[in-house]
Structures are given as structure tokens and as C-alpha cells.
mmCIF file with all atom_site columns, C-alpha atoms in Angstrom:
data_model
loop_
_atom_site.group_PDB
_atom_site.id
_atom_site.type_symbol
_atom_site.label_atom_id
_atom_site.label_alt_id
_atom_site.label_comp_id
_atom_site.label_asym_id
_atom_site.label_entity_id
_atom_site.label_seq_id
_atom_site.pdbx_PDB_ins_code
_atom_site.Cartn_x
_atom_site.Cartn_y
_atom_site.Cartn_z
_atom_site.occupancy
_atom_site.B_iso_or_equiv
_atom_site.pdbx_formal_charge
_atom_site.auth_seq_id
_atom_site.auth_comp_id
_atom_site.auth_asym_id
_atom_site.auth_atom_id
_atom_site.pdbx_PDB_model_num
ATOM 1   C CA . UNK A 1 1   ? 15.121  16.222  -25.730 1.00 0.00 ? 1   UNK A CA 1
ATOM 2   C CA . UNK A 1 2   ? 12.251  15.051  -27.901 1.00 0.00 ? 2   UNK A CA 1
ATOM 3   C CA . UNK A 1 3   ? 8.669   14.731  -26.651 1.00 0.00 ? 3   UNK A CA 1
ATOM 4   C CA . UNK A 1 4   ? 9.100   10.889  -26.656 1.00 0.00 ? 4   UNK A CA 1
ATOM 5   C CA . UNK A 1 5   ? 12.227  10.673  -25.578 1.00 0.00 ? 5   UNK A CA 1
ATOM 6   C CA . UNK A 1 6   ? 11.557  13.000  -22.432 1.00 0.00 ? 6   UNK A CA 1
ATOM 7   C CA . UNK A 1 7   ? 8.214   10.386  -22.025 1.00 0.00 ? 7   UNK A CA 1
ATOM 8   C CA . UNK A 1 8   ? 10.327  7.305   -21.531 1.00 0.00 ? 8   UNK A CA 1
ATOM 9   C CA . UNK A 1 9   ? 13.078  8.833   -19.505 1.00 0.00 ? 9   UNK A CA 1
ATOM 10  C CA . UNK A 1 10  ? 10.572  10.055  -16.550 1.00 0.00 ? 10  UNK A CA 1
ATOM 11  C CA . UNK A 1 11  ? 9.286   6.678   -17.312 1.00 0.00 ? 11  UNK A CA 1
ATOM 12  C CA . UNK A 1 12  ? 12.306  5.083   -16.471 1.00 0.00 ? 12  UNK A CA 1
ATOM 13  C CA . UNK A 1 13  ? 12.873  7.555   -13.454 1.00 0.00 ? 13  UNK A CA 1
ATOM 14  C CA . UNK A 1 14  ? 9.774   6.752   -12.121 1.00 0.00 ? 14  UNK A CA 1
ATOM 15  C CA . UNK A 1 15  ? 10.183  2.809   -12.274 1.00 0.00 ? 15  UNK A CA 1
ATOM 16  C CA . UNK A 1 16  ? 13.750  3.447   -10.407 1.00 0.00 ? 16  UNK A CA 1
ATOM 17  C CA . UNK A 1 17  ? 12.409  6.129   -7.719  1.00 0.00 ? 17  UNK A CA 1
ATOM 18  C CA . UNK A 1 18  ? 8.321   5.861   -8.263  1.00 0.00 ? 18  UNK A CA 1
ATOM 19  C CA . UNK A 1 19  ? 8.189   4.588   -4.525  1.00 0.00 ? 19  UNK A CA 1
ATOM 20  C CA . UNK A 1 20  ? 9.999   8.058   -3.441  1.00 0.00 ? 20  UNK A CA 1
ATOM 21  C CA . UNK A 1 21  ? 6.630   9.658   -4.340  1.00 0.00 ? 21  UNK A CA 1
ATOM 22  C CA . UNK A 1 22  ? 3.491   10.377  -2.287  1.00 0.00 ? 22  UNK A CA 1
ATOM 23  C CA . UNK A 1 23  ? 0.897   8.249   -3.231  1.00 0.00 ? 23  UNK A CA 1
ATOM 24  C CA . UNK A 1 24  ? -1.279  10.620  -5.253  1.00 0.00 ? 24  UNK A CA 1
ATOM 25  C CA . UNK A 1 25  ? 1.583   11.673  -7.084  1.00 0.00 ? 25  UNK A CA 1
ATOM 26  C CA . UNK A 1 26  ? 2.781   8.060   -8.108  1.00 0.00 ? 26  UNK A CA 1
ATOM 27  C CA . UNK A 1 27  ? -1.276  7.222   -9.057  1.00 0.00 ? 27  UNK A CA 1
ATOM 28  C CA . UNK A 1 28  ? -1.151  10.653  -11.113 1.00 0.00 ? 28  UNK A CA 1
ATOM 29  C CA . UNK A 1 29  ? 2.499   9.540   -13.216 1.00 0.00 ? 29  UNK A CA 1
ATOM 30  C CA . UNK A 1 30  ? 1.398   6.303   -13.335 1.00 0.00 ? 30  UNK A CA 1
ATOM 31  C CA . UNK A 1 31  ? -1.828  7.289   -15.336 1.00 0.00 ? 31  UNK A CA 1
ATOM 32  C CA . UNK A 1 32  ? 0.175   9.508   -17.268 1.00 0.00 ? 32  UNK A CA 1
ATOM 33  C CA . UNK A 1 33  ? 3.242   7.752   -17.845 1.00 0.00 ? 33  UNK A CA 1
ATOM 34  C CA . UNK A 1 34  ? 2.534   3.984   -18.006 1.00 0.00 ? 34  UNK A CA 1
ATOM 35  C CA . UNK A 1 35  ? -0.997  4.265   -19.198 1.00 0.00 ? 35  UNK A CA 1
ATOM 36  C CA . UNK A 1 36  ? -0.894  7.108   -21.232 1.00 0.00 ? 36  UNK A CA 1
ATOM 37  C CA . UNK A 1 37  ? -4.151  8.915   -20.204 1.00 0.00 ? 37  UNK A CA 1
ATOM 38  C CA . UNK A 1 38  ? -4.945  12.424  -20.606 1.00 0.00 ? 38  UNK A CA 1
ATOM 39  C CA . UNK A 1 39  ? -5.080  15.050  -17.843 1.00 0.00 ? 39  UNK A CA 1
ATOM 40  C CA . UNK A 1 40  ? -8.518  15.373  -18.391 1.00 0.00 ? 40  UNK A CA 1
ATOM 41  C CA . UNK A 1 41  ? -8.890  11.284  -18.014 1.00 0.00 ? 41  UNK A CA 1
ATOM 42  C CA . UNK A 1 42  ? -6.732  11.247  -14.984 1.00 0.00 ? 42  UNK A CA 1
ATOM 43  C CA . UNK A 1 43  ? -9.009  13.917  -13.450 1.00 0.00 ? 43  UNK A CA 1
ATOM 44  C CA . UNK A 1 44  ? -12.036 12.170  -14.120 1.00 0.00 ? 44  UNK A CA 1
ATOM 45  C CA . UNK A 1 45  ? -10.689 9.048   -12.428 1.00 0.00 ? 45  UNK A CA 1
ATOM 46  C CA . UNK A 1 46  ? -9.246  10.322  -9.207  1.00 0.00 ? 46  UNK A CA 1
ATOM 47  C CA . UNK A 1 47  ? -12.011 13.105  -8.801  1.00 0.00 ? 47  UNK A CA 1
ATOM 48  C CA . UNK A 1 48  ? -9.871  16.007  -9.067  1.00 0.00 ? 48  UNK A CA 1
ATOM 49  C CA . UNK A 1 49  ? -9.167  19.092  -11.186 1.00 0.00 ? 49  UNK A CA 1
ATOM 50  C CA . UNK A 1 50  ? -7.476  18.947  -14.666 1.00 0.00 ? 50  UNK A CA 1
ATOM 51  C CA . UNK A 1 51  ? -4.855  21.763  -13.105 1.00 0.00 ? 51  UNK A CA 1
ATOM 52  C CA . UNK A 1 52  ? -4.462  19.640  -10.061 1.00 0.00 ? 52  UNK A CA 1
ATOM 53  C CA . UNK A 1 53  ? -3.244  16.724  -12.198 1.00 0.00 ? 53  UNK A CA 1
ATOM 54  C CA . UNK A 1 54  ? -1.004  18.597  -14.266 1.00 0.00 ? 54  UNK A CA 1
ATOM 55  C CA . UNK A 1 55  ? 0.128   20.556  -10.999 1.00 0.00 ? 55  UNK A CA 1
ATOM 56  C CA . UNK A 1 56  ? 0.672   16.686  -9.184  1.00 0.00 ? 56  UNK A CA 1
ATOM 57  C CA . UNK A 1 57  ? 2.343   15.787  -12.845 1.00 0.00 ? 57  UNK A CA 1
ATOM 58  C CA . UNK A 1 58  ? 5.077   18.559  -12.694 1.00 0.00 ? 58  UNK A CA 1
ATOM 59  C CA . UNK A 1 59  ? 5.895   18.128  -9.110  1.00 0.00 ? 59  UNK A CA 1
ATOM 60  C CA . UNK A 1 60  ? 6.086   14.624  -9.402  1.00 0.00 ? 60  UNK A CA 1
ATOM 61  C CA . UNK A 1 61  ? 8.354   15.171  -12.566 1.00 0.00 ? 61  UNK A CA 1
ATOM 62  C CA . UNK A 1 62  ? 10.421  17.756  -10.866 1.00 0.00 ? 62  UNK A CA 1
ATOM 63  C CA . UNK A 1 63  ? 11.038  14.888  -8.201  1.00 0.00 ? 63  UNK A CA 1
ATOM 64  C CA . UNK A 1 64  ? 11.624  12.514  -10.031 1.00 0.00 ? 64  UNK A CA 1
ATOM 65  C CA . UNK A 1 65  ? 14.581  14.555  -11.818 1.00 0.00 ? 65  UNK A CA 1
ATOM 66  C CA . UNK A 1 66  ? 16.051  15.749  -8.370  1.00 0.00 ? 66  UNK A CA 1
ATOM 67  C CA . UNK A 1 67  ? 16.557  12.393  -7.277  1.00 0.00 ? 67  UNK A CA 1
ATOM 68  C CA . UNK A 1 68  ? 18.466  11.069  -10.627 1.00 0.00 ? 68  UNK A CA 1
ATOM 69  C CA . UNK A 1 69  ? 20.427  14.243  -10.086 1.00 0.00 ? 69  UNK A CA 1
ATOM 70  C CA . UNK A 1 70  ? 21.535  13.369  -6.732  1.00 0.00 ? 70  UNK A CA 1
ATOM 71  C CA . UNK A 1 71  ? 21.447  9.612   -7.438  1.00 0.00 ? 71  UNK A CA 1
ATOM 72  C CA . UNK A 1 72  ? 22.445  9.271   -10.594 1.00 0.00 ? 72  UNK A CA 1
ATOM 73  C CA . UNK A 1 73  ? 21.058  5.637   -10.558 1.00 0.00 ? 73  UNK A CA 1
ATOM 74  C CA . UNK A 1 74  ? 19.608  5.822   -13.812 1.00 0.00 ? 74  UNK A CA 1
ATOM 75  C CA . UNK A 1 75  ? 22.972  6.941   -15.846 1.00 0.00 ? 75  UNK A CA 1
ATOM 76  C CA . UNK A 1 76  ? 24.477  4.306   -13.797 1.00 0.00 ? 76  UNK A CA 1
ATOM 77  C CA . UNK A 1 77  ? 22.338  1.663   -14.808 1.00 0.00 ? 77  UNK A CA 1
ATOM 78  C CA . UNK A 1 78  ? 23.044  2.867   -18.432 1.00 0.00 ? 78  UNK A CA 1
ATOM 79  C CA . UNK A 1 79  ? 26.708  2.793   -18.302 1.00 0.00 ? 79  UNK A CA 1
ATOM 80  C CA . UNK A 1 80  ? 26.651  -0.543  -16.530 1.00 0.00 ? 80  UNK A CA 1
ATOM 81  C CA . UNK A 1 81  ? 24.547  -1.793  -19.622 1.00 0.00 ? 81  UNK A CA 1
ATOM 82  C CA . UNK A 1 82  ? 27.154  -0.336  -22.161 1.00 0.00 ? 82  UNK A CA 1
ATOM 83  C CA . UNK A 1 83  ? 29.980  -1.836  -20.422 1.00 0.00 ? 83  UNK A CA 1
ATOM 84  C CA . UNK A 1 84  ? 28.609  -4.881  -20.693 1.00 0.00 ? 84  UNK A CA 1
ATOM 85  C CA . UNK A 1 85  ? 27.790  -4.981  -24.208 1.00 0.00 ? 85  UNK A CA 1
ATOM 86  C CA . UNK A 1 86  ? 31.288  -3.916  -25.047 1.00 0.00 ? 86  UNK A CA 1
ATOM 87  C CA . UNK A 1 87  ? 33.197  -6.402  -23.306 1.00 0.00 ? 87  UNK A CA 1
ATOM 88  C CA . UNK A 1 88  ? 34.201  -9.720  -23.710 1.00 0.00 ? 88  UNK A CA 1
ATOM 89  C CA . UNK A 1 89  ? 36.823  -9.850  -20.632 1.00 0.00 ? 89  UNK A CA 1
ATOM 90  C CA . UNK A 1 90  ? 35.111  -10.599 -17.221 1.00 0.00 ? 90  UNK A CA 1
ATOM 91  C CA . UNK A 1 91  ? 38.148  -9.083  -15.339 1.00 0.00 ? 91  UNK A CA 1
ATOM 92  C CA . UNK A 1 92  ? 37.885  -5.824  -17.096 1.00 0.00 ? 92  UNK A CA 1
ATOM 93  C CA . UNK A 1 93  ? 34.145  -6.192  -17.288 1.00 0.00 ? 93  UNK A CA 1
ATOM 94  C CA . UNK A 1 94  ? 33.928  -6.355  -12.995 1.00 0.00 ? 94  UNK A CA 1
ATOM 95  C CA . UNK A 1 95  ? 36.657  -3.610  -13.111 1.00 0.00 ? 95  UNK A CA 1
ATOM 96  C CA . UNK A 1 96  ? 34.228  -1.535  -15.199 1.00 0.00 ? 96  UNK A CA 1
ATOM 97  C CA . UNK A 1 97  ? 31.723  -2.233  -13.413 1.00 0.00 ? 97  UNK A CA 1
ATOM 98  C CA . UNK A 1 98  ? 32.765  -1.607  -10.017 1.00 0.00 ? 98  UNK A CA 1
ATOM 99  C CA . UNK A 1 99  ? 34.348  1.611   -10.918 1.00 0.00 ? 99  UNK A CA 1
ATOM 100 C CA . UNK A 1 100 ? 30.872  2.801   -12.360 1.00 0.00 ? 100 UNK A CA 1
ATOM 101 C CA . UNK A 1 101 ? 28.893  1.747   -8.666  1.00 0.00 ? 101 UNK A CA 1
ATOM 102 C CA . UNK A 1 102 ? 31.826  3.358   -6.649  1.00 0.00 ? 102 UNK A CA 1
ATOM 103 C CA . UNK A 1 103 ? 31.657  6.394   -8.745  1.00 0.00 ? 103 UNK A CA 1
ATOM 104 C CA . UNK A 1 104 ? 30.635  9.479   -6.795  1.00 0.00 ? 104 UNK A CA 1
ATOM 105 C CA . UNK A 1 105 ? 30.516  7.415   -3.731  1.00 0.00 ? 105 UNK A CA 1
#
């Protein structure tokens, strides 16, 4: 996965399970992620060391990737989104749908 690419999909994780967080951790990503500061910026602004903020920032990130593992929300949301621009039925397209949200469930 590209550096961008990787960017906006813990972006998106983190607007789906941000709250899952601890508070530090969610001020750290959102610095980082949403804002786009530097580690060195972040650690200015919350009075903490550079390798504490990149230490938050990886344990935040690791987080945020357990919980799409397990919840899959994300992919959901993206396969909801592509069965929706593909269809012009609204039978099939509920079918669809509701076979996506009861997947894995």
C-alpha cells in the first residue's frame, strides 16, 4: 500500500472507530491524521516526547487495524457503496445489501 493510500485508510479507520481510542491516543492521530502535523509539532503541542508521539501513533494505528479486522466495518461500508453504484434494481439492491450487513454475523 502506498504512503498515501495507507494515510487515508487509518484515516478512515479512525473516523469509524476513533472513539475506541484513549483520549491521548485519538488527540495524537488526530494531529497526525486529520491535521497533518509532524511528530515533532504534535510533541510540542501536547508537551510530550517526539518518541512518545510516534510510540502513541503506532499503538493507536495498530488499534485501529485490530478493530477493522475483527469488525470489518470499513470493507463493509465499501462494498455497501459498490453495490449501490452498480444497481439499478431496489429488490436486488436490499438483497445485496442485507447479505453484506449479515455477513460474518
Amino acid at each position: 500500500m502506498k504512503k498515501i493510500e495507507e494515510f487515508d485508510y487509518i484515516n478512515n479507520l479512525f473516523l469509524i472507530y476513533g472513539n475506541l481510542l484513549t483520549e491521548k491516543q485519538k488527540e495524537i492521530v488526530e494531529q497526525y491524521y486529520v491535521y497533518n502535523l509532524s511528530l515533532s509539532e504534535i510533541s510540542e503541542n501536547i508537551n510530550i516526547s517526539r518518541s512518545a508521539v510516534s510510540d502513541s501513533l503506532l499503538h493507536a494505528k495498530d488499534n485501529l487495524l485490530k478493530y477493522e479486522e475483527e469488525l470489518k466495518i470499513y470493507e463493509k461500508q465499501g462494498k455497501i457503496k459498490d453495490i449501490v453504484d452498480k444497481s439499478n434494481n431496489i429488490d436486488e439492491l436490499k438483497k445485496c445489501i442485507l447479505e453484506v450487513i449479515n455477513d460474518g454475523i
